[in-house]
CSV table of C-alpha atoms in Angstrom, one decimal:
chain,number,residue,atom,x,y,z
G,20,MET,CA,-6.5,57.9,4.7
G,21,ILE,CA,-7.1,54.4,3.7
G,22,PHE,CA,-4.5,52.4,1.8
G,23,ILE,CA,-6.1,49.9,-0.6
G,24,VAL,CA,-4.3,47.2,-2.5
G,25,ARG,CA,-5.5,47.6,-6.0
G,26,ASN,CA,-3.1,45.3,-7.6
G,27,ASN,CA,-5.6,42.7,-8.8
G,28,CYS,CA,-3.1,40.5,-10.5
G,29,THR,CA,-1.2,40.1,-7.3
G,30,MET,CA,-4.3,39.4,-5.3
G,31,ARG,CA,-5.5,36.8,-7.8
G,32,LYS,CA,-2.1,35.1,-7.7
G,33,LEU,CA,-2.2,35.1,-3.9
G,34,LEU,CA,-5.7,33.5,-3.9
G,35,THR,CA,-4.6,30.9,-6.5
G,36,GLU,CA,-1.6,30.0,-4.3
G,37,GLN,CA,-3.8,29.8,-1.2
G,38,PHE,CA,-6.1,27.5,-3.0
G,39,LEU,CA,-3.2,25.4,-4.2
G,40,ILE,CA,-2.0,25.1,-0.6
G,41,GLU,CA,-5.5,24.0,0.6
G,42,LEU,CA,-5.7,21.5,-2.2
G,43,ILE,CA,-2.4,20.0,-1.4
G,44,ALA,CA,-3.2,19.9,2.3
G,45,SER,CA,-6.5,18.1,1.4
G,46,LEU,CA,-4.7,15.5,-0.7
G,47,PHE,CA,-2.4,14.8,2.3
G,48,ILE,CA,-5.4,14.6,4.6
G,49,LEU,CA,-7.0,12.0,2.2
G,50,LEU,CA,-3.7,10.1,2.0
G,51,PHE,CA,-2.8,10.0,5.6
G,52,LEU,CA,-6.2,9.5,7.0
G,53,TYR,CA,-6.9,6.7,4.6
G,54,THR,CA,-3.6,4.9,5.2
G,55,GLY,CA,-3.7,5.5,8.9
G,56,LEU,CA,-7.2,4.1,9.3
G,57,SER,CA,-6.4,1.2,7.1
G,58,LYS,CA,-3.3,0.4,9.2
G,59,LEU,CA,-5.3,0.6,12.4
G,60,ASN,CA,-8.0,-1.7,10.9
G,61,GLU,CA,-5.4,-4.3,10.0
G,62,GLN,CA,-3.0,-3.6,12.8
G,63,GLU,CA,-1.9,-7.2,13.4
G,64,GLU,CA,-1.2,-7.7,9.7
G,65,PHE,CA,0.7,-4.5,9.6
G,66,GLN,CA,2.8,-5.5,12.5
G,67,ILE,CA,3.6,-8.8,10.8
G,68,VAL,CA,4.6,-7.0,7.7
G,69,LEU,CA,6.9,-4.6,9.7
G,70,SER,CA,8.5,-7.6,11.5
G,71,LYS,CA,9.5,-8.9,8.0
G,72,SER,CA,11.6,-5.7,7.4
G,73,PRO,CA,15.2,-5.9,8.4
G,74,LEU,CA,15.2,-2.2,9.5
G,75,LEU,CA,12.0,-2.2,11.5
G,76,ALA,CA,11.7,-5.7,12.8
G,77,THR,CA,12.8,-4.9,16.4
G,78,SER,CA,10.3,-2.0,16.8
G,79,ALA,CA,7.5,-3.5,14.8
G,80,SER,CA,5.0,-3.7,17.6
G,81,VAL,CA,5.5,0.0,18.6
G,82,LEU,CA,5.6,1.2,15.0
G,83,SER,CA,2.4,-0.7,14.1
G,84,TRP,CA,0.5,1.7,16.5
G,85,LEU,CA,2.7,4.8,16.3
G,86,LEU,CA,2.8,5.3,12.6
G,87,PRO,CA,-1.0,5.3,12.0
G,88,ILE,CA,-1.5,7.6,15.0
G,89,ILE,CA,1.1,10.0,13.6
G,90,GLU,CA,-0.6,10.0,10.3
G,91,ILE,CA,-4.0,10.7,11.8
G,92,VAL,CA,-2.6,13.5,14.0
G,93,THR,CA,-0.9,15.0,10.9
G,94,SER,CA,-4.3,14.9,9.1
G,95,VAL,CA,-5.8,16.9,12.0
G,96,LEU,CA,-3.0,19.5,11.8
G,97,LEU,CA,-3.6,19.8,8.1
G,98,PHE,CA,-7.3,20.2,8.5
G,99,LEU,CA,-7.1,23.2,10.9
G,100,PRO,CA,-6.0,26.4,9.1
G,101,ARG,CA,-4.1,27.6,12.1
G,102,THR,CA,-1.9,24.5,12.3
G,103,ARG,CA,-1.8,23.8,8.6
G,104,LYS,CA,1.9,24.8,8.2
G,105,TYR,CA,2.9,22.4,11.0
G,106,GLY,CA,0.9,19.7,9.2
G,107,LEU,CA,2.7,20.5,6.0
G,108,ALA,CA,6.0,20.3,7.7
G,109,ALA,CA,5.0,17.0,9.3
G,110,SER,CA,3.8,15.7,5.9
G,111,MET,CA,7.1,16.6,4.3
G,112,LEU,CA,9.0,14.9,7.1
G,113,LEU,CA,6.9,11.7,6.9
G,114,MET,CA,7.1,11.5,3.1
G,115,ALA,CA,10.9,12.0,3.3
G,116,LEU,CA,11.2,9.2,5.8
G,117,PHE,CA,9.0,6.9,3.9
G,118,THR,CA,10.9,7.7,0.7
G,119,LEU,CA,14.2,7.0,2.3
G,120,TYR,CA,12.9,3.7,3.7
G,121,ILE,CA,11.6,2.5,0.4
G,122,SER,CA,14.9,3.6,-1.3
G,123,TYR,CA,16.9,1.6,1.3
G,124,MET,CA,14.7,-1.4,0.8
G,125,LEU,CA,15.0,-1.3,-3.0
G,126,LEU,CA,18.7,-0.9,-2.9
G,127,PHE,CA,19.8,-3.2,-0.1
G,128,THR,CA,17.1,-5.8,0.5
G,129,PRO,CA,17.0,-8.9,-1.8
G,130,SER,CA,13.5,-9.9,-1.0
G,131,LEU,CA,10.8,-7.3,-0.4
G,132,PRO,CA,7.7,-7.9,1.7
G,133,CYS,CA,4.5,-6.1,1.0
G,134,SER,CA,4.0,-2.8,2.9
G,135,CYS,CA,1.2,-0.3,2.9
G,136,GLY,CA,-2.4,-0.2,3.8
G,137,GLY,CA,-5.5,-0.3,1.6
G,138,VAL,CA,-5.4,0.4,-2.1
G,139,LEU,CA,-1.7,1.3,-2.0
G,140,LYS,CA,-1.0,-2.5,-1.5
G,141,GLN,CA,-1.6,-2.8,-5.3
G,142,MET,CA,1.6,-0.8,-6.0
G,143,ASN,CA,4.9,-2.5,-6.3
G,144,TRP,CA,7.9,-1.0,-4.5
G,145,SER,CA,9.2,1.0,-7.4
G,146,GLN,CA,5.8,2.5,-8.1
G,147,HIS,CA,5.4,3.3,-4.5
G,148,LEU,CA,8.8,5.1,-4.6
G,149,VAL,CA,7.6,7.3,-7.4
G,150,PHE,CA,4.3,7.9,-5.6
G,151,ASN,CA,6.2,9.0,-2.5
G,152,ILE,CA,8.6,11.3,-4.4
G,153,PHE,CA,5.6,13.0,-6.0
G,154,PHE,CA,3.9,13.6,-2.7
G,155,LEU,CA,7.2,14.8,-1.1
G,156,LEU,CA,7.6,17.4,-3.9
G,157,LEU,CA,4.0,18.5,-3.3
G,158,SER,CA,4.6,19.0,0.4
G,159,ILE,CA,7.7,21.0,-0.3
G,160,LEU,CA,5.8,23.2,-2.8
G,161,ALA,CA,2.9,23.7,-0.4
G,162,LEU,CA,5.3,24.6,2.5
G,163,TRP,CA,7.2,27.0,0.2
G,164,LEU,CA,4.1,28.7,-1.0
G,165,SER,CA,2.8,29.0,2.6
G,166,ASN,CA,6.0,30.7,3.7
G,167,LYS,CA,6.1,33.0,0.7
G,168,ASN,CA,2.5,34.2,1.2
G,169,LYS,CA,3.1,34.9,4.8
G,170,LEU,CA,6.0,37.1,3.8
G,171,PHE,CA,3.9,39.0,1.2
G,172,ILE,CA,1.1,39.6,3.7
G,173,ALA,CA,3.6,40.7,6.4
G,174,ILE,CA,5.2,43.1,4.0
G,175,ASN,CA,1.9,44.7,3.1
G,176,ARG,CA,0.8,44.9,6.7
G,177,ASN,CA,4.0,46.5,7.9
G,178,SER,CA,4.9,48.7,5.0
G,179,ARG,CA,4.1,52.4,5.4
G,180,THR,CA,4.3,52.6,1.6
G,181,PRO,CA,1.0,51.6,0.0
G,182,VAL,CA,1.0,49.4,-3.1
G,183,GLU,CA,-1.5,51.9,-4.4
G,184,GLU,CA,-3.0,54.8,-2.5
G,185,SER,CA,-6.6,55.9,-2.3
G,186,ARG,CA,-8.0,58.8,-0.3
G,187,HIS,CA,-11.4,58.7,1.5
C,30,MET,CA,-16.8,27.3,6.6
C,31,LYS,CA,-15.4,27.7,3.1
C,32,LYS,CA,-11.9,27.2,4.4
C,33,TYR,CA,-12.8,23.8,5.8
C,34,LEU,CA,-14.7,22.6,2.7
C,35,LEU,CA,-11.8,20.9,0.9
C,36,GLY,CA,-10.7,19.3,4.2
C,37,ILE,CA,-14.1,18.0,5.0
C,38,VAL,CA,-14.4,16.5,1.5
C,39,ALA,CA,-11.0,14.8,2.0
C,40,VAL,CA,-12.0,13.5,5.4
C,41,VAL,CA,-15.2,12.0,4.0
C,42,PHE,CA,-13.5,10.4,1.1
C,43,ALA,CA,-10.7,9.0,3.3
C,44,ILE,CA,-13.2,7.4,5.8
C,45,GLY,CA,-15.4,6.1,3.0
C,46,LEU,CA,-12.5,4.6,1.1
C,47,SER,CA,-11.0,2.9,4.1
C,48,ALA,CA,-14.4,1.5,5.1
C,49,PHE,CA,-15.0,0.3,1.5
C,50,THR,CA,-11.5,-1.3,1.2
C,51,ASP,CA,-11.9,-3.0,4.6
C,52,ALA,CA,-15.3,-4.4,3.6
C,53,GLU,CA,-14.0,-5.6,0.2
C,54,THR,CA,-11.0,-7.3,1.9
C,55,ASN,CA,-13.1,-9.2,4.4
C,56,LYS,CA,-16.1,-9.9,2.1
C,57,GLY,CA,-17.2,-13.5,2.1
C,58,LYS,CA,-13.9,-14.9,3.4
C,59,PRO,CA,-14.6,-18.2,5.0
C,60,PHE,CA,-12.4,-19.3,7.8
C,61,THR,CA,-10.6,-22.6,7.2
C,62,THR,CA,-8.7,-24.5,9.8
C,63,TYR,CA,-5.2,-25.5,8.8
C,64,ASN,CA,-2.6,-27.7,10.4
C,65,TRP,CA,0.9,-26.3,10.0
C,66,TYR,CA,4.1,-28.2,9.4
C,67,ALA,CA,7.7,-26.9,9.4
C,68,VAL,CA,9.5,-27.0,6.1
C,69,ASP,CA,13.1,-28.3,6.1
C,70,TYR,CA,15.2,-26.1,3.9
C,71,SER,CA,18.4,-28.0,4.4
C,72,ILE,CA,17.3,-29.9,1.3
C,73,PRO,CA,17.2,-27.7,-1.8
C,74,GLY,CA,13.6,-26.6,-2.5
C,75,GLY,CA,12.5,-27.5,1.0
C,76,VAL,CA,10.6,-30.6,2.1
C,77,ILE,CA,8.3,-31.4,4.9
C,78,PRO,CA,10.0,-34.5,6.5
C,79,SER,CA,8.0,-37.6,7.0
C,80,GLY,CA,6.6,-37.7,10.5
C,81,ALA,CA,6.9,-33.9,10.9
C,82,GLN,CA,5.2,-32.5,13.9
C,83,VAL,CA,2.1,-30.4,13.6
C,84,MET,CA,3.4,-27.0,14.7
C,85,LEU,CA,0.1,-25.2,15.2
C,86,SER,CA,-3.0,-27.3,15.1
C,87,ASN,CA,-6.5,-26.2,14.7
C,88,LYS,CA,-5.5,-22.6,14.1
C,89,THR,CA,-7.3,-20.7,11.5
C,90,ILE,CA,-5.4,-19.0,8.7
C,91,VAL,CA,-6.1,-15.7,10.3
C,92,GLU,CA,-4.3,-16.7,13.5
C,93,ALA,CA,-1.3,-18.6,12.1
C,94,THR,CA,1.5,-16.8,10.3
C,95,ALA,CA,4.3,-17.9,8.1
C,96,LEU,CA,6.9,-16.7,10.6
C,97,ASP,CA,5.8,-18.8,13.5
C,98,GLY,CA,8.5,-21.2,14.4
C,99,CYS,CA,10.9,-19.8,11.8
C,100,THR,CA,14.3,-19.0,13.2
C,101,ASP,CA,16.1,-18.5,9.9
C,102,THR,CA,15.6,-16.0,7.1
C,103,TYR,CA,12.5,-14.0,7.3
C,104,ASN,CA,11.8,-14.1,3.6
C,105,LEU,CA,11.1,-17.8,3.2
C,106,HIS,CA,7.9,-19.4,4.0
C,107,CYS,CA,8.9,-22.0,6.6
C,108,LEU,CA,5.5,-23.3,7.4
C,109,ARG,CA,3.0,-25.0,5.1
C,110,GLY,CA,-0.6,-25.4,6.1
C,111,PHE,CA,-3.0,-28.2,5.1
C,112,SER,CA,-6.6,-28.4,5.9
C,113,GLY,CA,-6.8,-31.8,7.6
C,114,THR,CA,-3.8,-34.2,7.7
C,115,PRO,CA,-2.5,-34.9,4.2
C,116,PRO,CA,-1.9,-38.6,3.4
C,117,THR,CA,1.6,-37.9,2.0
C,118,PHE,CA,3.8,-34.9,2.5
C,119,PRO,CA,4.9,-33.0,-0.6
C,120,THR,CA,8.6,-33.3,-1.6
C,121,ALA,CA,9.0,-29.6,-2.5
C,122,SER,CA,7.7,-26.7,-0.5
C,123,TYR,CA,6.7,-24.9,-3.7
C,124,ASP,CA,4.4,-27.6,-4.8
C,125,ALA,CA,1.6,-26.0,-6.7
C,126,SER,CA,-1.0,-27.8,-4.6
C,127,THR,CA,0.5,-26.6,-1.4
C,128,PRO,CA,-1.5,-23.8,0.1
C,129,LYS,CA,0.7,-20.9,1.1
C,130,PRO,CA,0.0,-19.1,4.3
């Protein structure tokens, strides 16, 4: 007896959610790889910018290498389907940290230096905060969908009760 | 292969964008040698005192930074650079003709 899932709506929904997860992961790959490579290309300038920050000045030299490397590693985790959920978790953590840092700087620092790499330099700090919050929400959505789909697949694998039954 | 497609597109775009941005940033930038002088902010507006020492001579703008020699607040430019030695020092550090580092 073969059990076949004939619930097409559910399958379609699952595939849409899968596609959404992949799309969000790809956006993060684009974001982190781009900013990571830009920071590595202008590493000295990035270090100078970090040294202007009251929070990060003491660890500017370490962070100027560590941050872009973490971003690139996160991109790799997101690229491989097996490690994608770890990449999404790392993305969420990174975006949360960046958002907290920008919020702190906006609230408590009278004079703000420039920060990011590449095209993101064009944004001011408030715009960058909105940008970060948007991506943070995206990462939370992707992680939630990823866990939800895993549960659905696990239920259907383990259940002895078929969704719909077909005899062969 | 399909599951890697979006990722590959993202990687290609990221590398292309970062290379393009880097090329645009460095396009046709001539290197100019500046001599740098410390700005004295004890006077409101800041001045470069007469007879001020050249802090960093013959350093290009790429090598010298605004923080070199600064011991005070990080957010003020405490060095001003001039290509060659100016005949007279400006009386305000925010003089429009003063090149900022």
